[in-house]
Amino acid sequence: MNISVREDPRIPRAHEAVRAVADPEIPVLTLGDLGVLRGIDIAPDGVLEVSITPTYSGCPAMKVMELDLQVALEAAGLPDARIRTVLAPAWTTDWMSAEGREKLRAYGIAPPVGKASRRALFGEETAPACPLCGSTRTVKISEFGSTACKAHWRCEDCLEPFDAFKCI
Amino acid sequence: MSETPLFAYTLRLADTSLVLGHRLSEWAARAPTLEEDIALGNLGLDLIGEARLFYDYAGKVEGQGRDEDALAYLRDDREYRNLLMVEQPNGDFAVTMARQFLYAAFAHPYYYALGNSKDATLAAIAAKAEKEMAYHLRHAGEWVIRLGDGTDESHLRTQAALDDLAIYIDEFFEVDAIDRALIEAGVAPDPAKVRAEFEASLAHVLDEATLTKPSVRHGQSGGKRGLHTEHLGHLLAVMQSLHRAHPGVTW
């Protein structure tokens, strides 16, 4: 990357503009917290380009994310920005910030447990702690919760059901 | 004009994902429990998302201006290249779970291998799909165990489902001229190399499920050449009717 691109004044303005854009389905997380926001750059044709990556191939929130980013950039005086979807490297929960994990827990969603790796397919998995009472006596109800990125669990102590972010 | 192997291959991956995704969507509001209804919807969403990425790429490879909608909604059954397994009707819940389990047990290691493709786009799509298929395999595997090792009735039905579907397994591993060309080019993985992992998943789950692996004398194939079972035409008629009645409609 050449120096003039690095110093382009649109880049810090764009960073500032998209900093607060939230995930449409989990509004306590910003796209940055989630690791969906992959970069802000100037494309070879001189257009400001914001790159995002889907959490899951079929994530229905991608269009809304694009729109929310466009609106935020336009409000910051950057109406000509382009949103680009990148697939590689594939999104992983390892990219979720520590701050993002804590925000999730406080919101009532158990954050992803541990590091994503190609774990044993049929072995035991680590149970997430209940985001409400902190108990680790939790049981899985379903591999799929309210969205593709979450599983459905229940706490055996406080008896509350909760969503847990899948670790991928 | 004859199509390129890369276009034909990408279309097969797209069609297989779309047809199975559509089959799962047929369960919406009909699953045995609310949690399962949501799960089947999410599985379908993963598959249709993968299909869209493959179609988008296939359209670009073909270079004739066909987008994902044109490829999904404006081709007849003879032009569809999906594996026969995924077009089989949902049947009861045991049939759907057996079909899902068999497909995911193949697709999971296959996509892992495709993640090393020399084609950067296919590799990127596969690297995402592999993670999704791991969940599909675990989910369906748990159900096959639960149903097989459940009541006499659920055992009977799950064994019958496996016996009926087993004739479509060999097609997963079939290699024709299109596959061969791409395997040699380092674009497609050789499916024979993932057979051991497929068989290991089957052995593990069926053993725990107290089910017997069906033996197959003659496997059915033809889906990759556009020769389908009677079920695909009906599926496409439903799936494509809106788009064909209102060409180019958006909402």
Tab-separated table of C-alpha atoms in Angstrom:
chain	number	residue	atom	x	y	z
A	1	MET	CA	0.000	0.000	0.000
A	2	ASN	CA	1.397	3.395	-0.880
A	3	ILE	CA	1.777	6.256	1.557
A	4	SER	CA	-0.767	8.559	-0.072
A	5	VAL	CA	-3.509	5.960	0.422
A	6	ARG	CA	-2.575	5.485	4.064
A	7	GLU	CA	-2.822	9.200	4.620
A	8	ASP	CA	-6.137	9.585	2.845
A	9	PRO	CA	-8.263	11.698	5.212
A	10	ARG	CA	-11.367	9.681	4.380
A	11	ILE	CA	-10.037	6.626	6.205
A	12	PRO	CA	-9.990	8.011	9.766
A	13	ARG	CA	-13.339	9.690	9.101
A	14	ALA	CA	-14.803	6.380	7.954
A	15	HIS	CA	-13.396	4.592	11.029
A	16	GLU	CA	-15.077	7.159	13.233
A	17	ALA	CA	-18.341	6.902	11.269
A	18	VAL	CA	-18.709	3.106	11.408
A	19	ARG	CA	-17.399	2.686	14.970
A	20	ALA	CA	-20.878	2.712	16.508
A	21	VAL	CA	-22.742	0.707	13.836
A	22	ALA	CA	-24.412	-2.162	15.669
A	23	ASP	CA	-25.242	-5.702	14.642
A	24	PRO	CA	-28.925	-5.697	13.592
A	25	GLU	CA	-29.744	-8.880	15.519
A	26	ILE	CA	-27.560	-8.339	18.588
A	27	PRO	CA	-27.689	-4.545	18.989
A	28	VAL	CA	-25.357	-4.471	22.021
A	29	LEU	CA	-22.473	-5.478	19.759
A	30	THR	CA	-20.876	-3.253	17.162
A	31	LEU	CA	-19.785	-4.800	13.865
A	32	GLY	CA	-16.244	-4.232	15.125
A	33	ASP	CA	-16.890	-6.173	18.374
A	34	LEU	CA	-18.308	-9.041	16.341
A	35	GLY	CA	-15.307	-9.192	14.020
A	36	VAL	CA	-17.534	-8.734	10.968
A	37	LEU	CA	-15.911	-5.443	10.006
A	38	ARG	CA	-12.731	-6.500	8.213
A	39	GLY	CA	-11.171	-3.301	6.955
A	40	ILE	CA	-11.458	0.218	5.612
A	41	ASP	CA	-9.352	1.076	2.607
A	42	ILE	CA	-9.117	2.998	-0.636
A	43	ALA	CA	-9.757	0.722	-3.631
A	44	PRO	CA	-7.564	0.977	-6.754
A	45	ASP	CA	-10.286	3.050	-8.445
A	46	GLY	CA	-10.047	5.613	-5.640
A	47	VAL	CA	-13.330	4.673	-3.936
A	48	LEU	CA	-13.464	4.315	-0.162
A	49	GLU	CA	-14.167	0.672	0.560
A	50	VAL	CA	-15.461	-0.886	3.790
A	51	SER	CA	-15.067	-4.683	3.927
A	52	ILE	CA	-17.353	-6.966	5.902
A	53	THR	CA	-17.546	-10.753	6.178
A	54	PRO	CA	-20.633	-12.873	6.935
A	55	THR	CA	-20.766	-14.872	10.171
A	56	TYR	CA	-22.631	-17.684	8.355
A	57	SER	CA	-23.087	-18.201	4.597
A	58	GLY	CA	-26.802	-17.591	4.878
A	59	CYS	CA	-26.702	-14.766	7.423
A	60	PRO	CA	-29.830	-12.758	6.567
A	61	ALA	CA	-28.486	-9.658	8.315
A	62	MET	CA	-25.805	-8.887	5.719
A	63	LYS	CA	-28.016	-6.582	3.639
A	64	VAL	CA	-29.095	-4.629	6.708
A	65	MET	CA	-25.469	-4.326	7.841
A	66	GLU	CA	-24.528	-2.922	4.424
A	67	LEU	CA	-27.372	-0.437	4.577
A	68	ASP	CA	-26.550	0.650	8.142
A	69	LEU	CA	-22.909	1.189	7.162
A	70	GLN	CA	-23.914	3.203	4.074
A	71	VAL	CA	-26.187	5.392	6.179
A	72	ALA	CA	-23.484	5.995	8.790
A	73	LEU	CA	-20.910	6.842	6.126
A	74	GLU	CA	-23.295	9.158	4.336
A	75	ALA	CA	-24.048	10.975	7.592
A	76	ALA	CA	-20.294	11.488	7.981
A	77	GLY	CA	-20.091	13.072	4.546
A	78	LEU	CA	-18.837	9.957	2.757
A	79	PRO	CA	-21.749	9.146	0.430
A	80	ASP	CA	-19.603	7.467	-2.230
A	81	ALA	CA	-18.244	4.669	-0.062
A	82	ARG	CA	-18.613	1.091	-1.242
A	83	ILE	CA	-19.333	-1.924	0.980
A	84	ARG	CA	-17.494	-5.054	-0.082
A	85	THR	CA	-18.230	-8.571	1.159
A	86	VAL	CA	-15.169	-10.757	1.650
A	87	LEU	CA	-15.348	-14.505	2.357
A	88	ALA	CA	-11.748	-15.382	3.137
A	89	PRO	CA	-10.513	-15.871	5.722
A	90	ALA	CA	-13.748	-17.362	7.069
A	91	TRP	CA	-15.214	-15.583	10.084
A	92	THR	CA	-14.463	-17.157	13.440
A	93	THR	CA	-15.686	-16.388	16.941
A	94	ASP	CA	-11.994	-15.965	17.846
A	95	TRP	CA	-12.292	-12.489	16.298
A	96	MET	CA	-14.873	-11.378	18.827
A	97	SER	CA	-13.324	-8.781	21.132
A	98	ALA	CA	-13.073	-9.339	24.896
A	99	GLU	CA	-15.252	-6.279	25.325
A	100	GLY	CA	-17.769	-7.783	22.901
A	101	ARG	CA	-17.869	-11.041	24.872
A	102	GLU	CA	-18.610	-9.221	28.102
A	103	LYS	CA	-21.326	-7.136	26.416
A	104	LEU	CA	-22.933	-10.340	25.137
A	105	ARG	CA	-22.946	-11.915	28.588
A	106	ALA	CA	-24.456	-8.807	30.168
A	107	TYR	CA	-27.148	-8.887	27.451
A	108	GLY	CA	-28.110	-12.470	28.388
A	109	ILE	CA	-26.277	-14.391	25.653
A	110	ALA	CA	-23.479	-16.769	26.686
A	111	PRO	CA	-20.340	-15.777	24.733
A	112	PRO	CA	-18.474	-18.418	22.687
A	113	VAL	CA	-16.495	-20.766	24.934
A	114	GLY	CA	-12.812	-21.224	24.212
A	115	LYS	CA	-11.033	-21.165	20.871
A	116	ALA	CA	-12.519	-22.248	17.592
A	117	SER	CA	-10.839	-25.362	16.295
A	118	ARG	CA	-11.879	-28.366	14.265
A	119	ARG	CA	-13.068	-30.144	17.387
A	120	ALA	CA	-14.204	-33.734	17.711
A	121	LEU	CA	-17.523	-34.146	15.947
A	122	PHE	CA	-19.379	-36.354	18.349
A	123	GLY	CA	-17.500	-35.759	21.593
A	124	GLU	CA	-18.617	-33.873	24.654
A	125	GLU	CA	-18.562	-30.111	24.334
A	126	THR	CA	-17.765	-27.546	26.998
A	127	ALA	CA	-20.955	-26.230	28.548
A	128	PRO	CA	-21.283	-22.436	28.560
A	129	ALA	CA	-21.903	-20.771	31.910
A	130	CYS	CA	-25.399	-19.388	32.432
A	131	PRO	CA	-25.222	-15.678	31.501
A	132	LEU	CA	-27.817	-14.874	34.159
A	133	CYS	CA	-26.618	-16.642	37.334
A	134	GLY	CA	-23.132	-17.843	36.316
A	135	SER	CA	-23.816	-21.524	37.021
A	136	THR	CA	-21.992	-24.054	34.884
A	137	ARG	CA	-24.719	-26.662	35.384
A	138	THR	CA	-26.268	-26.050	31.968
A	139	VAL	CA	-27.767	-28.375	29.349
A	140	LYS	CA	-28.144	-27.996	25.611
A	141	ILE	CA	-31.720	-27.916	24.359
A	142	SER	CA	-30.977	-27.500	20.672
A	143	GLU	CA	-27.926	-27.069	18.458
A	144	PHE	CA	-29.730	-24.107	16.868
A	145	GLY	CA	-31.204	-21.115	18.675
A	146	SER	CA	-32.882	-17.908	17.572
A	147	THR	CA	-30.287	-17.285	14.840
A	148	ALA	CA	-27.827	-19.464	12.922
A	149	CYS	CA	-24.944	-18.249	15.095
A	150	LYS	CA	-26.484	-19.351	18.410
A	151	ALA	CA	-27.457	-22.574	20.172
A	152	HIS	CA	-30.221	-22.945	22.748
A	153	TRP	CA	-29.313	-23.930	26.330
A	154	ARG	CA	-30.967	-24.080	29.748
A	155	CYS	CA	-29.566	-23.458	33.211
A	156	GLU	CA	-30.201	-26.267	35.718
A	157	ASP	CA	-29.825	-23.915	38.679
A	158	CYS	CA	-31.866	-20.827	37.829
A	159	LEU	CA	-33.890	-22.809	35.250
A	160	GLU	CA	-33.760	-20.005	32.694
A	161	PRO	CA	-33.323	-20.874	29.023
A	162	PHE	CA	-30.667	-18.869	27.200
A	163	ASP	CA	-28.938	-18.437	23.853
A	164	ALA	CA	-25.248	-19.307	23.600
A	165	PHE	CA	-22.990	-18.140	20.803
A	166	LYS	CA	-21.651	-21.113	18.877
A	167	CYS	CA	-17.892	-21.382	18.749
A	168	ILE	CA	-16.825	-21.674	15.111
B	1	MET	CA	-21.366	-23.866	-26.860
B	2	SER	CA	-20.159	-26.427	-24.372
B	3	GLU	CA	-19.778	-25.377	-20.777
B	4	THR	CA	-16.482	-25.403	-18.923
B	5	PRO	CA	-15.784	-28.038	-16.253
B	6	LEU	CA	-15.473	-25.280	-13.630
B	7	PHE	CA	-18.953	-23.945	-14.412
B	8	ALA	CA	-20.504	-27.437	-14.428
B	9	TYR	CA	-18.770	-28.358	-11.165
B	10	THR	CA	-19.739	-25.147	-9.368
B	11	LEU	CA	-23.328	-25.598	-10.526
B	12	ARG	CA	-23.423	-29.106	-9.031
B	13	LEU	CA	-22.336	-27.766	-5.665
B	14	ALA	CA	-24.888	-24.946	-5.898
B	15	ASP	CA	-27.776	-27.189	-6.947
B	16	THR	CA	-27.051	-29.744	-4.237
B	17	SER	CA	-27.046	-27.045	-1.540
B	18	LEU	CA	-30.170	-25.339	-2.859
B	19	VAL	CA	-32.265	-28.483	-3.268
B	20	LEU	CA	-31.440	-29.738	0.229
B	21	GLY	CA	-32.017	-26.253	1.657
B	22	HIS	CA	-35.399	-26.125	-0.038
B	23	ARG	CA	-36.325	-29.568	1.275
B	24	LEU	CA	-35.555	-28.416	4.829
B	25	SER	CA	-37.615	-25.265	4.337
B	26	GLU	CA	-40.612	-27.528	3.638
B	27	TRP	CA	-40.515	-28.435	7.345
B	28	ALA	CA	-41.234	-24.866	8.461
B	29	ALA	CA	-44.120	-24.911	10.951
B	30	ARG	CA	-44.358	-28.728	10.676
B	31	ALA	CA	-41.438	-29.993	12.785
B	32	PRO	CA	-42.101	-32.174	15.851
B	33	THR	CA	-41.042	-29.464	18.316
B	34	LEU	CA	-40.562	-25.707	18.170
B	35	GLU	CA	-36.807	-26.023	18.773
B	36	GLU	CA	-36.506	-28.462	15.898
B	37	ASP	CA	-38.570	-26.222	13.648
B	38	ILE	CA	-36.078	-23.425	14.284
B	39	ALA	CA	-33.125	-25.772	13.840
B	40	LEU	CA	-34.353	-27.067	10.472
B	41	GLY	CA	-34.936	-23.504	9.319
B	42	ASN	CA	-31.397	-22.582	10.300
B	43	LEU	CA	-29.930	-25.622	8.552
B	44	GLY	CA	-31.837	-24.643	5.420
B	45	LEU	CA	-30.577	-21.082	5.742
B	46	ASP	CA	-26.949	-22.267	5.836
B	47	LEU	CA	-27.490	-24.384	2.729
B	48	ILE	CA	-29.302	-21.701	0.757
B	49	GLY	CA	-26.599	-19.212	1.755
B	50	GLU	CA	-23.942	-21.590	0.431
B	51	ALA	CA	-25.996	-22.102	-2.742
B	52	ARG	CA	-26.189	-18.349	-3.358
B	53	LEU	CA	-22.404	-18.011	-3.103
B	54	PHE	CA	-21.876	-20.932	-5.498
B	55	TYR	CA	-24.480	-19.631	-7.986
B	56	ASP	CA	-23.012	-16.163	-7.905
B	57	TYR	CA	-19.615	-17.619	-8.754
B	58	ALA	CA	-21.034	-20.013	-11.388
B	59	GLY	CA	-22.689	-17.050	-13.123
B	60	LYS	CA	-19.388	-15.168	-13.207
B	61	VAL	CA	-17.487	-18.226	-14.473
B	62	GLU	CA	-20.064	-18.750	-17.226
B	63	GLY	CA	-19.925	-15.106	-18.224
B	64	GLN	CA	-23.344	-15.081	-19.901
B	65	GLY	CA	-24.908	-12.623	-17.474
B	66	ARG	CA	-26.944	-15.207	-15.543
B	67	ASP	CA	-27.269	-14.270	-11.878
B	68	GLU	CA	-28.197	-16.497	-8.931
B	69	ASP	CA	-31.949	-16.085	-9.575
B	70	ALA	CA	-31.664	-16.991	-13.255
B	71	LEU	CA	-29.683	-20.107	-12.382
B	72	ALA	CA	-31.958	-21.196	-9.537
B	73	TYR	CA	-35.366	-20.341	-10.959
B	74	LEU	CA	-35.107	-20.656	-14.720
B	75	ARG	CA	-33.625	-24.107	-15.275
B	76	ASP	CA	-35.618	-27.333	-15.628
B	77	ASP	CA	-34.937	-30.592	-13.829
B	78	ARG	CA	-32.783	-31.957	-16.667
B	79	GLU	CA	-30.507	-28.942	-16.220
B	80	TYR	CA	-30.201	-29.435	-12.451
B	81	ARG	CA	-27.005	-31.239	-11.367
B	82	ASN	CA	-27.626	-31.965	-7.701
B	83	LEU	CA	-26.906	-35.293	-6.030
B	84	LEU	CA	-29.935	-37.595	-5.970
B	85	MET	CA	-29.764	-37.989	-2.183
B	86	VAL	CA	-30.789	-34.405	-1.462
B	87	GLU	CA	-33.896	-34.359	-3.681
B	88	GLN	CA	-35.484	-37.326	-1.897
B	89	PRO	CA	-38.739	-36.338	-0.162
B	90	ASN	CA	-38.733	-35.419	3.523
B	91	GLY	CA	-40.846	-38.434	4.519
B	92	ASP	CA	-41.159	-38.633	8.295
B	93	PHE	CA	-38.680	-36.997	10.677
B	94	ALA	CA	-36.483	-40.115	10.643
B	95	VAL	CA	-36.127	-39.929	6.850
B	96	THR	CA	-35.184	-36.246	6.986
B	97	MET	CA	-32.596	-36.849	9.713
B	98	ALA	CA	-31.130	-39.912	7.991
B	99	ARG	CA	-30.802	-37.956	4.717
B	100	GLN	CA	-29.266	-34.994	6.537
B	101	PHE	CA	-26.858	-37.227	8.412
B	102	LEU	CA	-25.686	-39.108	5.313
B	103	TYR	CA	-25.203	-35.913	3.307
B	104	ALA	CA	-23.429	-34.004	6.096
B	105	ALA	CA	-21.154	-36.978	6.834
B	106	PHE	CA	-19.943	-36.621	3.243
B	107	ALA	CA	-20.129	-32.836	2.801
B	108	HIS	CA	-18.210	-32.005	5.977
B	109	PRO	CA	-14.912	-33.718	5.045
B	110	TYR	CA	-15.454	-32.899	1.347
B	111	TYR	CA	-15.697	-29.160	2.003
B	112	TYR	CA	-12.719	-29.374	4.324
B	113	ALA	CA	-10.730	-30.760	1.388
B	114	LEU	CA	-12.230	-28.230	-1.039
B	115	GLY	CA	-10.959	-25.529	1.318
B	116	ASN	CA	-7.511	-26.304	-0.115
B	117	SER	CA	-8.659	-25.760	-3.699
B	118	LYS	CA	-6.414	-23.826	-6.067
B	119	ASP	CA	-9.543	-21.891	-6.976
B	120	ALA	CA	-9.586	-19.119	-4.362
B	121	THR	CA	-13.344	-18.492	-4.525
B	122	LEU	CA	-14.338	-22.147	-4.150
B	123	ALA	CA	-11.810	-22.498	-1.338
B	124	ALA	CA	-13.290	-19.492	0.501
B	125	ILE	CA	-16.888	-20.708	0.168
B	126	ALA	CA	-15.896	-24.222	1.241
B	127	ALA	CA	-13.966	-23.008	4.289
B	128	LYS	CA	-17.162	-21.393	5.585
B	129	ALA	CA	-19.400	-24.286	4.544
B	130	GLU	CA	-17.147	-26.800	6.299
B	131	LYS	CA	-17.774	-25.126	9.654
B	132	GLU	CA	-21.509	-25.101	9.004
B	133	MET	CA	-21.555	-28.747	7.935
B	134	ALA	CA	-19.863	-29.737	11.202
B	135	TYR	CA	-22.963	-28.472	13.011
B	136	HIS	CA	-25.306	-30.188	10.562
B	137	LEU	CA	-23.484	-33.471	11.050
B	138	ARG	CA	-23.493	-33.223	14.834
B	139	HIS	CA	-27.159	-32.238	14.926
B	140	ALA	CA	-28.336	-34.988	12.553
B	141	GLY	CA	-26.004	-37.535	14.153
B	142	GLU	CA	-27.505	-36.880	17.576
B	143	TRP	CA	-31.001	-37.369	16.177
B	144	VAL	CA	-30.088	-40.601	14.403
B	145	ILE	CA	-28.710	-41.909	17.727
B	146	ARG	CA	-31.785	-40.784	19.618
B	147	LEU	CA	-34.213	-42.271	17.112
B	148	GLY	CA	-32.272	-45.471	16.495
B	149	ASP	CA	-31.752	-46.136	20.194
B	150	GLY	CA	-35.243	-44.869	21.079
B	151	THR	CA	-38.509	-46.770	20.915
B	152	ASP	CA	-39.147	-49.860	18.779
B	153	GLU	CA	-41.120	-47.696	16.388
B	154	SER	CA	-38.465	-44.972	16.014
B	155	HIS	CA	-35.775	-47.633	15.572
B	156	LEU	CA	-37.799	-49.350	12.857
B	157	ARG	CA	-38.474	-46.135	10.985
B	158	THR	CA	-34.861	-44.917	11.148
B	159	GLN	CA	-33.510	-48.238	9.945
B	160	ALA	CA	-36.050	-48.209	7.098
B	161	ALA	CA	-35.003	-44.650	6.186
B	162	LEU	CA	-31.328	-45.616	6.035
B	163	ASP	CA	-32.123	-48.720	3.991
B	164	ASP	CA	-34.111	-46.654	1.472
B	165	LEU	CA	-31.557	-43.864	1.159
B	166	ALA	CA	-28.436	-46.014	1.042
B	167	ILE	CA	-28.638	-46.491	-2.742
B	168	TYR	CA	-27.768	-42.805	-3.178
B	169	ILE	CA	-24.534	-42.933	-1.148
B	170	ASP	CA	-22.221	-44.143	-3.912
B	171	GLU	CA	-23.052	-41.103	-6.058
B	172	PHE	CA	-21.260	-38.911	-3.471
B	173	PHE	CA	-18.015	-40.630	-4.456
B	174	GLU	CA	-18.590	-40.942	-8.202
B	175	VAL	CA	-15.981	-39.230	-10.362
B	176	ASP	CA	-16.757	-38.364	-13.992
B	177	ALA	CA	-14.805	-36.462	-16.654
B	178	ILE	CA	-15.728	-33.077	-15.169
B	179	ASP	CA	-14.561	-34.083	-11.693
B	180	ARG	CA	-11.472	-35.742	-13.122
B	181	ALA	CA	-10.397	-32.602	-14.994
B	182	LEU	CA	-10.774	-30.457	-11.875
B	183	ILE	CA	-9.125	-32.984	-9.570
B	184	GLU	CA	-6.116	-33.003	-11.885
B	185	ALA	CA	-6.071	-29.202	-11.906
B	186	GLY	CA	-6.074	-29.121	-8.088
B	187	VAL	CA	-9.456	-27.359	-8.047
B	188	ALA	CA	-11.653	-30.203	-6.785
B	189	PRO	CA	-10.751	-32.775	-4.126
B	190	ASP	CA	-10.853	-36.467	-4.955
B	191	PRO	CA	-13.960	-37.728	-3.133
B	192	ALA	CA	-12.323	-41.144	-2.654
B	193	LYS	CA	-9.959	-39.456	-0.193
B	194	VAL	CA	-12.794	-38.463	2.139
B	195	ARG	CA	-14.547	-41.847	2.085
B	196	ALA	CA	-12.702	-43.084	5.181
B	197	GLU	CA	-13.897	-40.104	7.199
B	198	PHE	CA	-17.455	-40.608	5.902
B	199	GLU	CA	-17.400	-44.283	6.868
B	200	ALA	CA	-15.976	-43.440	10.302
B	201	SER	CA	-18.861	-41.038	11.018
B	202	LEU	CA	-21.354	-43.672	9.891
B	203	ALA	CA	-19.749	-46.406	11.957
B	204	HIS	CA	-19.619	-44.238	15.075
B	205	VAL	CA	-23.201	-42.998	14.898
B	206	LEU	CA	-24.871	-46.200	13.704
B	207	ASP	CA	-23.122	-48.212	16.384
B	208	GLU	CA	-24.351	-45.895	19.116
B	209	ALA	CA	-27.787	-45.811	17.494
B	210	THR	CA	-27.985	-49.644	17.464
B	211	LEU	CA	-28.659	-49.423	13.729
B	212	THR	CA	-27.212	-51.571	10.950
B	213	LYS	CA	-25.333	-50.148	8.006
B	214	PRO	CA	-27.293	-51.091	4.912
B	215	SER	CA	-25.466	-53.016	2.224
B	216	VAL	CA	-25.971	-51.733	-1.294
B	217	ARG	CA	-25.460	-53.817	-4.393
B	218	HIS	CA	-26.272	-51.225	-7.022
B	219	GLY	CA	-26.029	-47.559	-6.210
B	220	GLN	CA	-28.145	-45.051	-8.112
B	221	SER	CA	-26.534	-42.127	-9.851
B	222	GLY	CA	-27.280	-39.659	-12.622
B	223	GLY	CA	-28.038	-36.466	-10.709
B	224	LYS	CA	-24.743	-34.871	-11.745
B	225	ARG	CA	-25.733	-35.459	-15.396
B	226	GLY	CA	-29.263	-34.128	-14.973
B	227	LEU	CA	-30.967	-37.530	-14.701
B	228	HIS	CA	-33.128	-37.284	-11.618
B	229	THR	CA	-35.697	-39.206	-9.623
B	230	GLU	CA	-39.317	-38.163	-10.133
B	231	HIS	CA	-39.210	-36.020	-6.999
B	232	LEU	CA	-37.044	-33.167	-8.276
B	233	GLY	CA	-39.558	-31.976	-10.896
B	234	HIS	CA	-42.230	-31.536	-8.244
B	235	LEU	CA	-39.836	-29.673	-5.960
B	236	LEU	CA	-38.812	-27.289	-8.748
B	237	ALA	CA	-42.422	-26.703	-9.788
B	238	VAL	CA	-43.175	-25.391	-6.302
B	239	MET	CA	-39.901	-23.538	-5.834
B	240	GLN	CA	-39.917	-21.829	-9.234
B	241	SER	CA	-43.614	-21.063	-9.715
B	242	LEU	CA	-43.547	-17.528	-8.335
B	243	HIS	CA	-40.489	-16.462	-10.290
B	244	ARG	CA	-41.788	-18.011	-13.515
B	245	ALA	CA	-45.232	-16.418	-13.113
B	246	HIS	CA	-43.666	-13.009	-12.444
B	247	PRO	CA	-40.335	-12.931	-14.301
B	248	GLY	CA	-37.774	-10.674	-12.650
B	249	VAL	CA	-39.998	-9.985	-9.649
B	250	THR	CA	-38.314	-8.531	-6.566
B	251	TRP	CA	-39.641	-7.632	-3.140
